[in-house]
Amino acid sequence: MVRPGGLLPRSTVAVTTIIDPQTDRFGAFGGRYVPETLIKALDELVAAYAQALEDPAFQTELEALSADFVGRPTPLYHAKRLGKAAGHSDVWLKREDLNHTGAHKINNTIGQALLARRMGKRRIIAETGAGQHGVATATACALFDMECVVYMGEEDVGRQALNVYRMQLLGAEVRPVSSGTRTLKDATNEAIRDWVTNVASTHYIIGSVVGPDPFPRMVRDFQSIIGREARAQSLKRFGRLPASVVACVGGGSNAMGMFHAFVPDVEVELVGVEAGGSGIESGRHSASLVAGTPGVLHGSLSYLLQDSDGQVAPAHSVSAGLDYPGVGPEHSFLKDSGRARYTFVTDEQALRAFHTLSELEGIIPALETAHAIAHVIEEGAGVEGPILICLSGRGDKDVSHVAQVEGRGSLI
Amino acid sequence: MISSVLAARRNDGRAALIPYVTAGHPSADSTVPVLTALADAGADIIELGLPFSDPLADGPTIQRSSFTSLKNGTTVEGVLADLARFRAERDTPVVLFTYLNPLLRYGVDDFLTDAAKAGANGLLLTDLPFGADPQLEGAVAQSPLDFIRLVAPTTEADRIPEIAEGGSGFLYYISRTGVTGARTELRQDLAEEVEALRAHVGLPVAVGFGISTPEQAREVGAIADGVVVGSALVQILDEHGVEAGARFLAELRAALD
């Protein structure tokens, strides 16, 4: 079934949504565990988003920008040499790396910036890990002439220097965050603190399917264009649905965007690949779905890395974008319901895949994406039928960091 | 206990002084001495912060005290044990101030039972707004602990009676949008807002966030049933120790008397 109509799944919400309309949760997960000060802003956002979904002008503008500015639809590419390396003849890449700014993140930031404009909010804040969401937010703000402040952990400012400068070029202010673990988790805390303080003038563009309702479902909807395009392209290119759909999972926005259209297709296996860091046993990883337990962080109940006293445990990954101890609540639901399967690959496997895809296909993937590639290289041979990988972003931002990790010194 | 203390202060014709401190700060063994010093310096009710790794409703001062406390090895169990030791010495009511996740991990029902047993009188959860989790809110409401609920300047008027309905002890009015932390000036509209709030609810109203000087405490004390002072006190404890903290509290108390 090819889904008709606009970019937002208005016509498909009834088919694929798994939100309980009474509680805005995904099964037990999700919710709105936030300070009272934010409740009004979340209520306003829920209402504005519902109105936007019903407004053909909103959909038309988003569609036009997606085509002319972002460059959609992105291609589906038959990665034959990668397939050979994986022992599988039918591996396909959904090329989100070919979006403007080099990753899927812009699908969401354009949508949310349009929504902020409708709500009359001219100041935008965002958190970023690898910097891709920060760049995509800064880009949307330049496009719509909005003030933009991006919070980024000090550690990530160091390992993603190129993206910091890109955000500044685009007119954004990057505020380094030095509290806590100095990565994405603490950048998110700081963005929420800013939002609590400046809530009347400011919209917070969360970069993943995390946070309080309505963010997880709204970000999913804006990202769901990935899966809807890929599903239609699969039917057209290889005449059937893929057997397996694979995506990396940090907060989980590219995975959720890719999975969403396939959730009702029960014959399609959905696989989320988390960052195994130095290995699960080492305790240095970001695999919240594989090794975490349910808890509340950043406004929603979801799987979480935490210690025995309920303190959030530091995450680790070679990839800044996956270095997050939580995960989107809908993924927790897909895991517990058995609809999706979550696994992990280590830093080392991801780094190897980073090289493999570059050498075999002429595509340098983001380190985040390299986790999905690594999984298919390791386990793809066992899949009967086409494998579809979400190539969520390009790896230019990671080149310097990888060179450093591999002992070649700093390139910049 | 909390409401009787507030009623007694009202009869005295002054607002209650409600200091906030973070457990396990400034040092691992300072919780009991700090609580005792505050009680003796004139605290009417004490808010005791149970530290969380991701205190997203808190400003830099309380964030720092939370991180220090966690580095000092503070645990939920340890804080409840300290609280029980304090309770054996003093009657001053204590409200536990924390985030939801440590409770979820501990087990909500167990926590409510153990906290009451340790001598806690109330519970304030910064990230559990009214309506977020009816089952959990019901469990807190039915526990022996008073459920201290928050109202913000952004709270819609029609929400306020519902929030007050589910709360007990007192209603905590957040004096401004933003995180905890000292401010040099109070907002112009504060008196009007607190007056409107008190007209709508049966519970006493305490005001917090940003109150840092005796003058501000006096100003807020004139319009509210309780005055919460947190970051300013935590900073003094941090920089000058327990005695200085107690002296500061006595100054605040003198301003209210």
XYZ file of C-alpha atoms in Angstrom:
669
model
C 0.000 0.000 0.000
C 1.509 3.318 -1.045
C 0.494 6.120 1.241
C -1.121 9.004 -0.625
C -1.041 12.701 0.032
C 1.188 15.186 1.792
C 4.327 14.907 3.818
C 2.552 14.624 7.105
C 0.740 11.362 7.582
C -2.696 12.868 8.037
C -4.275 10.110 6.047
C -2.181 7.451 7.729
C -2.390 8.429 11.378
C -5.311 6.110 11.959
C -3.439 3.227 10.368
C -0.119 3.449 12.135
C -0.446 5.466 15.284
C 0.045 3.612 18.512
C -0.546 6.565 20.770
C -3.219 6.089 23.361
C -5.406 9.136 22.715
C -6.337 9.383 26.383
C -2.834 9.674 27.746
C -0.559 10.580 24.828
C 1.620 7.654 25.660
C 3.059 4.726 23.773
C 1.762 1.927 25.952
C 3.255 2.755 29.348
C 6.012 4.929 27.883
C 6.198 8.640 27.165
C 4.188 11.172 29.138
C 4.939 14.685 30.327
C 7.209 14.634 33.348
C 8.220 18.294 33.284
C 8.176 21.315 35.592
C 4.736 22.934 35.922
C 6.024 26.076 34.179
C 6.158 24.190 30.851
C 2.652 22.725 30.896
C 1.044 25.718 29.228
C 3.666 25.769 26.462
C 3.163 22.037 25.834
C -0.615 22.512 25.703
C -0.162 25.330 23.197
C 2.192 23.200 21.140
C -0.251 20.280 21.085
C -3.009 22.601 19.867
C -0.840 24.388 17.286
C 0.453 21.097 15.932
C -3.059 19.650 15.632
C -4.149 22.766 13.742
C -1.132 22.604 11.445
C -1.890 18.975 10.600
C -5.351 20.034 9.448
C -4.133 23.048 7.486
C -3.447 22.282 3.803
C -1.363 25.481 3.526
C 1.043 24.194 6.187
C 1.434 20.880 4.398
C 1.893 22.578 1.045
C 4.620 24.866 2.371
C 6.413 22.005 4.103
C 6.205 19.907 0.957
C 7.575 22.718 -1.191
C 10.498 23.393 1.164
C 11.245 19.673 1.422
C 11.485 19.466 -2.343
C 13.224 22.739 -3.197
C 15.327 23.438 -0.112
C 16.008 20.038 1.456
C 16.194 18.109 -1.815
C 13.591 15.396 -1.257
C 12.795 12.738 -2.197
C 16.147 11.184 -1.354
C 17.231 8.235 -3.526
C 17.118 4.551 -2.721
C 20.475 3.128 -3.729
C 21.397 -0.498 -4.392
C 24.701 -0.960 -2.526
C 26.008 -3.992 -4.400
C 29.601 -3.965 -3.148
C 28.472 -3.474 0.458
C 26.037 -6.344 -0.077
C 28.849 -8.543 -1.315
C 30.891 -7.725 1.793
C 27.878 -8.638 3.923
C 27.275 -11.868 2.029
C 23.928 -10.628 0.774
C 22.907 -9.618 -2.740
C 20.200 -7.147 -1.922
C 21.278 -4.323 0.385
C 19.690 -0.918 -0.204
C 20.521 2.463 1.272
C 17.967 5.198 1.894
C 20.171 8.205 1.194
C 19.252 10.696 3.921
C 22.871 11.844 3.748
C 21.943 13.598 0.507
C 19.557 15.964 2.264
C 20.665 19.581 2.547
C 22.996 19.869 5.599
C 23.898 16.201 5.218
C 21.509 14.312 7.463
C 17.880 13.494 8.193
C 17.747 16.087 10.982
C 16.527 18.850 8.672
C 13.220 17.027 7.996
C 12.287 17.842 11.579
C 13.792 21.307 11.973
C 12.017 22.744 8.907
C 8.709 21.338 10.170
C 9.149 22.646 13.709
C 10.422 26.055 12.563
C 7.309 26.425 10.388
C 5.245 25.524 13.428
C 7.117 28.040 15.624
C 6.419 30.737 13.045
C 2.704 29.872 13.158
C 2.856 30.211 16.948
C 4.503 33.625 16.668
C 7.733 32.522 18.334
C 10.864 34.114 16.859
C 13.442 32.693 19.234
C 14.546 29.091 18.758
C 16.665 26.943 21.038
C 18.033 23.460 20.406
C 20.368 20.883 21.896
C 22.892 19.046 19.801
C 25.273 16.127 20.209
C 27.143 15.525 16.977
C 26.113 18.960 15.781
C 23.908 17.724 12.928
C 20.700 18.778 14.639
C 22.300 22.063 15.635
C 23.323 22.744 12.035
C 19.875 21.768 10.762
C 18.225 24.056 13.338
C 20.574 26.945 12.546
C 19.789 26.421 8.854
C 16.031 26.561 9.422
C 16.471 29.683 11.562
C 18.521 31.389 8.860
C 15.816 30.490 6.350
C 13.015 31.911 8.509
C 14.986 34.811 10.022
C 14.743 33.552 13.598
C 17.101 33.960 16.543
C 18.899 30.668 17.240
C 20.717 29.422 20.351
C 22.211 25.913 20.327
C 23.339 24.142 23.508
C 26.202 21.691 23.042
C 28.211 19.734 25.602
C 31.799 20.924 25.967
C 33.128 17.491 25.089
C 31.146 17.515 21.842
C 32.234 21.079 21.036
C 35.744 19.608 21.034
C 35.100 16.535 18.932
C 32.733 18.248 16.450
C 34.560 21.532 15.879
C 33.566 21.684 12.217
C 29.857 21.665 13.018
C 30.332 24.335 15.690
C 31.769 26.644 13.046
C 29.003 25.727 10.586
C 26.365 26.748 13.133
C 28.160 30.036 13.735
C 28.394 30.682 9.984
C 24.634 30.206 9.806
C 24.155 32.898 12.428
C 23.481 30.736 15.475
C 24.974 31.206 18.915
C 26.560 28.004 20.251
C 26.584 27.802 24.056
C 28.978 25.172 25.427
C 27.584 23.240 28.413
C 30.098 22.366 31.102
C 27.841 20.700 33.686
C 27.443 16.977 34.324
C 28.857 14.723 31.619
C 29.363 17.666 29.206
C 27.597 15.790 26.360
C 24.133 15.601 24.763
C 22.307 14.732 28.004
C 23.495 17.884 29.736
C 23.000 20.021 26.629
C 19.370 18.859 26.732
C 19.079 19.773 30.446
C 20.401 23.235 29.668
C 18.040 23.704 26.711
C 15.095 22.732 28.942
C 16.274 25.257 31.580
C 16.394 27.954 28.905
C 12.903 26.985 27.753
C 11.502 27.111 31.307
C 12.982 30.614 31.634
C 12.024 32.081 28.241
C 8.968 29.996 27.506
C 6.757 32.887 26.334
C 9.058 33.951 23.479
C 10.837 30.727 22.665
C 10.200 27.439 20.889
C 12.422 24.486 21.719
C 13.191 22.384 18.638
C 14.044 19.019 20.157
C 16.196 17.047 17.753
C 15.015 13.526 18.435
C 11.906 11.516 19.279
C 12.483 12.229 22.974
C 11.154 14.728 25.517
C 7.621 15.325 26.793
C 4.534 14.831 24.630
C 3.965 16.045 21.905
C 7.665 16.014 20.895
C 8.155 12.254 20.391
C 5.153 11.905 18.073
C 5.692 15.257 16.372
C 9.354 14.616 15.565
C 8.395 11.115 14.407
C 5.748 12.555 12.091
C 8.179 15.059 10.568
C 10.739 12.267 10.112
C 8.226 9.710 8.864
C 8.753 10.989 5.317
C 11.870 8.770 5.312
C 9.934 5.549 5.708
C 7.029 6.579 3.524
C 9.353 7.379 0.639
C 11.454 4.263 1.249
C 8.401 2.032 1.384
C 7.051 3.313 -1.931
C 10.531 3.183 -3.491
C 10.979 -0.420 -2.344
C 7.743 -1.494 -3.993
C 8.784 0.274 -7.163
C 12.434 -0.814 -7.271
C 12.253 -4.403 -6.080
C 8.556 -5.128 -6.224
C 8.097 -6.069 -2.595
C 8.601 -4.810 0.918
C 12.060 -5.209 2.407
C 12.566 -8.203 4.677
C 14.541 -6.162 7.150
C 14.765 -2.426 7.867
C 17.835 -1.311 9.812
C 18.667 2.019 11.445
C 20.952 3.313 14.170
C 19.373 4.450 17.449
C 20.616 7.141 19.801
C 17.534 9.148 20.724
C 16.066 7.329 17.745
C 14.725 9.910 15.287
C 16.037 8.470 12.025
C 15.017 4.983 13.128
C 11.531 6.107 14.153
C 11.151 8.063 10.901
C 12.221 5.011 8.926
C 10.208 2.453 10.941
C 6.923 4.321 11.231
C 5.507 3.506 7.792
C 6.547 -0.143 8.184
C 5.059 -0.742 11.644
C 1.766 -2.139 10.243
C 3.704 -4.401 7.818
C 4.285 -7.162 10.322
C 6.303 -9.236 7.850
C 8.986 -6.538 7.799
C 11.594 -6.943 10.538
C 12.552 -3.653 12.207
C 16.061 -3.533 13.678
C 17.463 -0.681 15.751
C 21.215 -0.644 16.291
C 22.486 1.051 19.438
C 26.001 2.181 20.308
C 27.770 -0.619 22.165
C 30.804 1.588 22.883
C 33.575 -0.509 24.420
C 31.131 -3.427 24.827
C 28.080 -3.916 27.041
C 30.081 -5.705 29.775
C 32.495 -2.765 29.974
C 29.686 -0.500 31.139
C 30.941 2.102 28.649
C 28.152 2.200 26.066
C 24.939 3.986 25.068
C 22.693 0.952 24.594
C 19.678 2.020 26.669
C 17.222 -0.377 24.994
C 19.589 -3.349 25.105
C 20.953 -2.812 28.614
C 18.846 -0.137 30.361
C 15.748 -0.143 32.552
C 12.663 2.099 32.399
C 13.033 5.517 34.010
C 12.214 9.194 33.588
C 14.629 11.577 31.892
C 13.932 14.753 29.929
C 10.189 14.596 30.365
C 9.289 11.052 29.398
C 9.310 7.507 30.686
C 11.504 5.279 28.564
C 14.422 2.871 28.767
C 17.330 4.561 30.487
C 20.887 3.878 31.587
C 20.846 4.391 35.346
C 22.480 3.179 38.516
C 20.836 1.301 41.373
C 19.901 4.613 43.044
C 18.062 6.051 40.028
C 20.875 8.393 39.008
C 21.342 8.589 35.248
C 24.507 6.739 34.221
C 26.961 8.369 31.840
C 26.684 7.051 28.288
C 29.628 6.418 26.026
C 30.022 6.185 22.272
C 32.684 7.117 19.749
C 29.819 8.837 17.962
C 28.612 12.025 19.660
C 25.134 11.669 18.169
C 24.511 8.322 19.882
C 26.134 9.326 23.177
C 22.850 9.583 25.100
C 21.636 7.500 28.079
C 17.943 7.702 27.133
C 15.918 6.816 24.040
C 12.601 7.826 22.495
C 9.601 6.331 24.322
C 8.060 4.877 21.156
C 11.157 2.719 20.722
C 10.637 1.413 24.260
C 7.103 0.521 23.248
C 8.241 -1.181 20.023
C 10.792 -3.143 22.018
C 8.408 -4.340 24.729
C 5.675 -5.152 22.214
C 8.180 -7.177 20.201
C 7.466 -5.240 16.994
C 11.079 -4.067 16.703
C 14.318 -5.695 17.732
C 17.198 -3.726 19.235
C 20.818 -4.730 19.170
C 24.212 -3.026 19.313
C 27.622 -2.821 17.683
C 30.811 -1.605 19.356
C 32.873 1.521 18.625
C 35.417 -0.687 16.916
C 32.863 -2.346 14.617
C 31.371 1.034 13.745
C 34.783 2.509 12.919
C 35.515 -0.476 10.671
C 32.180 -0.004 8.878
C 32.954 3.710 8.475
C 35.958 2.661 6.377
C 34.200 -0.199 4.614
C 31.350 1.885 3.236
C 33.760 4.654 2.216
C 35.985 2.229 0.311
C 33.304 -0.004 -1.218
C 30.615 2.481 -2.162
C 32.282 5.884 -2.209
C 30.006 7.034 0.588
C 31.501 8.304 3.834
C 28.775 7.658 6.427
C 28.256 9.496 9.699
C 29.711 7.523 12.611
C 26.148 7.149 13.906
C 25.034 5.589 10.612
C 28.149 3.391 10.558
C 26.565 1.444 13.439
C 23.671 0.371 11.197
C 26.109 -0.496 8.396
C 28.247 -2.552 10.792
C 25.241 -4.548 11.936
C 24.345 -5.482 8.349
C 27.954 -6.427 7.572
C 27.944 -8.708 10.644
C 24.489 -10.239 10.378
C 23.087 -9.396 6.947
C 23.901 -12.781 5.430
C 21.204 -14.434 7.529
C 18.380 -12.273 6.164
C 16.168 -13.727 3.414
C 14.988 -10.870 1.221
C 16.036 -7.261 0.673
C 17.681 -5.305 3.492
C 16.962 -1.599 3.733
C 19.365 0.592 5.731
C 18.658 4.162 6.707
C 21.826 6.017 5.733
C 20.946 8.798 8.142
C 23.864 11.144 7.539
C 27.159 11.752 5.833
C 30.441 11.512 7.664
C 32.305 14.671 6.698
C 31.794 15.966 10.239
C 33.512 12.865 11.633
C 36.587 12.742 9.423
C 38.785 14.750 11.776
C 37.563 12.900 14.872
C 38.127 9.473 13.297
C 41.638 10.485 12.225
C 42.329 11.483 15.809
C 40.839 8.293 17.282
C 42.976 6.272 14.871
C 46.108 8.081 15.909
C 46.646 10.246 12.853
C 46.549 13.459 14.852
C 44.269 16.419 14.433
C 43.393 17.525 10.914
C 42.151 20.957 11.935
C 2.124 18.724 60.889
C 2.983 21.099 58.030
C -0.433 22.746 57.995
C -0.504 23.098 61.790
C 2.887 24.851 61.715
C 1.634 27.187 58.991
C -1.561 27.858 60.947
C 0.463 28.636 64.079
C 2.648 31.105 62.126
C -0.459 32.745 60.783
C -1.692 33.198 64.359
C 1.690 34.720 65.185
C 1.062 37.167 62.371
C 4.109 36.226 60.300
C 4.992 34.069 57.340
C 6.727 30.742 57.809
C 10.426 30.551 56.906
C 11.155 27.559 54.681
C 14.856 27.058 53.855
C 15.995 24.585 51.186
C 19.234 22.609 51.451
C 20.655 19.729 49.420
C 21.313 16.538 51.394
C 24.969 15.463 51.443
C 26.133 19.028 50.778
C 28.573 20.582 51.454
C 29.999 17.317 52.814
C 28.885 13.715 53.113
C 28.223 13.954 56.847
C 26.792 17.481 56.949
C 23.099 16.675 56.462
C 22.187 16.223 60.143
C 24.293 19.170 61.441
C 22.857 21.451 58.725
C 19.247 20.442 59.441
C 19.773 20.908 63.172
C 21.427 24.301 62.730
C 18.564 25.483 60.498
C 15.945 24.265 62.958
C 17.708 26.093 65.781
C 18.163 29.265 63.735
C 14.420 29.604 63.224
C 13.359 27.472 60.269
C 9.642 26.650 60.452
C 9.715 23.946 57.774
C 12.785 22.596 55.941
C 12.961 21.468 52.324
C 15.569 18.754 51.992
C 16.796 18.155 48.442
C 17.473 14.569 47.472
C 20.028 15.080 44.692
C 19.456 13.923 41.101
C 22.037 13.646 38.332
C 19.917 15.720 35.931
C 18.358 18.562 37.917
C 16.715 20.326 34.985
C 14.515 22.587 37.121
C 17.509 23.918 39.030
C 19.903 26.766 38.380
C 23.701 26.627 38.684
C 23.896 26.799 42.512
C 21.629 23.859 43.280
C 23.012 21.942 40.290
C 26.482 22.293 41.776
C 25.323 21.252 45.231
C 23.595 18.203 43.706
C 26.703 17.119 41.802
C 28.867 17.637 44.908
C 26.424 15.609 46.967
C 26.398 12.738 44.484
C 30.206 12.788 44.394
C 30.060 12.596 48.196
C 28.233 9.289 47.760
C 24.719 10.402 48.731
C 22.025 7.746 48.283
C 18.271 7.718 48.885
C 18.755 5.241 51.719
C 21.459 7.370 53.296
C 19.346 10.526 53.181
C 16.416 8.766 54.845
C 18.762 7.471 57.563
C 20.080 11.021 58.161
C 16.530 12.317 58.265
C 15.626 9.743 60.938
C 18.634 10.865 63.006
C 17.525 14.499 62.719
C 13.953 13.572 63.595
C 15.119 11.980 66.842
C 16.499 15.414 67.839
C 14.069 18.011 66.425
C 10.389 18.329 65.429
C 10.767 20.810 62.543
C 8.736 19.436 59.596
C 10.748 18.286 56.577
C 9.620 18.264 52.937
C 11.666 16.043 50.639
C 12.357 17.902 47.398
C 13.440 15.763 44.453
C 12.889 14.422 40.936
C 10.851 11.413 40.008
C 13.470 8.935 38.807
C 15.209 8.154 42.129
C 11.749 7.332 43.542
C 10.821 5.118 40.606
C 14.053 3.211 41.010
C 13.625 2.860 44.776
C 9.991 1.813 44.286
C 7.370 4.511 44.853
C 5.360 2.675 47.515
C 8.477 1.622 49.409
C 9.805 5.160 49.226
C 6.606 6.686 50.574
C 6.541 4.208 53.454
C 10.240 4.542 54.290
C 10.249 8.347 54.002
C 7.290 8.629 56.376
C 8.976 6.212 58.763
C 12.151 8.308 58.661
C 10.154 11.352 59.690
C 9.491 13.166 56.420
C 6.314 15.242 56.462
C 5.923 16.195 52.823
C 7.103 15.443 49.294
C 7.701 17.816 46.385
C 8.457 16.378 42.933
C 9.625 19.006 40.451
C 8.944 16.867 37.389
C 5.551 15.463 38.325
C 3.089 18.216 37.405
C -0.612 17.773 38.074
C -2.167 15.239 35.691
C 1.125 13.757 34.476
C 0.621 10.367 36.077
C -2.688 9.941 37.932
C -1.764 6.567 39.396
C 1.487 7.815 40.846
C -0.078 11.054 42.022
C -2.784 9.010 43.730
C -0.164 6.972 45.561
C 1.533 10.109 46.895
C -1.797 11.694 47.817
C -2.797 8.615 49.828
C 0.523 8.371 51.640
C 1.126 9.902 55.081
C 3.256 12.592 53.377
C 1.786 15.950 52.405
C 1.880 16.326 48.627
C 3.367 19.757 47.938
C 2.228 20.875 44.496
C 3.567 23.714 42.422
C 1.842 26.539 40.599
C 3.798 28.634 38.076
C 3.158 32.114 36.670
C 2.311 30.314 33.403
C -0.295 28.023 34.989
C -3.729 28.595 33.447
C -6.385 29.770 35.914
C -8.641 26.760 35.318
C -5.849 24.393 36.349
C -5.245 25.972 39.746
C -8.260 24.525 41.651
C -7.410 21.042 40.331
C -3.776 21.365 41.388
C -4.781 22.593 44.840
C -7.351 19.811 45.173
C -4.681 17.122 44.818
C -2.197 18.890 47.090
C -1.813 19.167 50.833
C 0.373 21.013 53.346
C 0.863 24.108 51.248
C 0.860 25.223 47.649
C 4.247 26.268 46.287
C 4.057 29.309 44.021
C 7.031 29.682 41.678
C 7.759 33.412 41.755
C 8.897 33.590 38.122
C 9.403 31.453 35.023
C 12.806 29.865 35.139
C 14.996 27.610 37.226
C 15.907 27.947 40.895
C 18.464 30.619 41.717
C 19.038 33.906 43.494
C 17.781 37.110 41.844
C 18.323 40.721 42.787
C 14.729 41.780 42.181
C 11.290 40.305 42.613
C 8.722 40.639 39.859
C 6.290 43.552 39.945
C 3.179 41.396 39.550
C 4.050 38.947 42.304
C 1.838 40.411 45.062
C -1.166 40.521 42.788
C -0.621 36.944 41.592
C -0.216 35.544 45.098
C -3.305 37.416 46.263
C -5.317 35.970 43.371
C -3.990 32.505 44.112
C -4.854 32.691 47.819
C -8.366 33.804 46.929
C -8.830 30.631 44.880
C -7.402 27.916 47.092
C -7.914 26.677 50.600
C -4.257 25.741 51.126
C -1.616 28.091 52.508
C 0.648 29.502 49.789
C 4.449 29.553 50.000
C 6.501 31.476 47.467
C 9.927 30.430 46.231
C 12.499 30.752 43.408
C 14.792 33.750 43.511
C 14.328 34.984 47.088
C 17.824 35.722 48.367
C 17.892 38.628 50.856
C 16.167 39.496 54.156
C 14.493 42.446 52.397
C 13.028 40.179 49.720
C 11.952 37.693 52.396
C 10.127 40.473 54.255
C 8.472 41.640 51.049
C 7.274 38.130 50.169
C 6.380 37.395 53.804
C 3.908 40.251 53.678
C 1.931 38.610 50.883
C 2.397 34.847 51.385
C 2.031 32.222 54.112
C 5.533 30.903 53.589
C 8.847 32.099 52.137
C 11.211 29.574 50.549
C 14.915 30.456 50.373
C 17.131 27.954 48.549
C 20.017 28.911 46.296
C 21.208 31.854 48.402
C 21.461 29.603 51.459
C 23.076 26.754 49.534
C 25.702 29.148 48.209
C 26.547 30.389 51.717
C 26.794 26.798 52.997
C 29.036 26.054 50.042
C 31.384 28.984 50.564
C 31.291 29.643 54.307
C 29.957 26.519 56.019
C 27.202 25.597 58.428
C 27.572 28.403 60.994
C 27.397 31.091 58.313
C 24.322 29.382 56.879
C 22.632 29.414 60.284
C 23.491 33.129 60.736
C 21.967 33.919 57.334
C 18.834 32.030 58.275
C 18.566 33.937 61.557
C 18.744 37.206 59.570
C 15.938 36.027 57.317
C 13.926 35.056 60.359
C 14.488 38.451 61.987
C 13.236 40.099 58.800
C 10.006 38.073 59.002
C 9.386 38.516 62.735
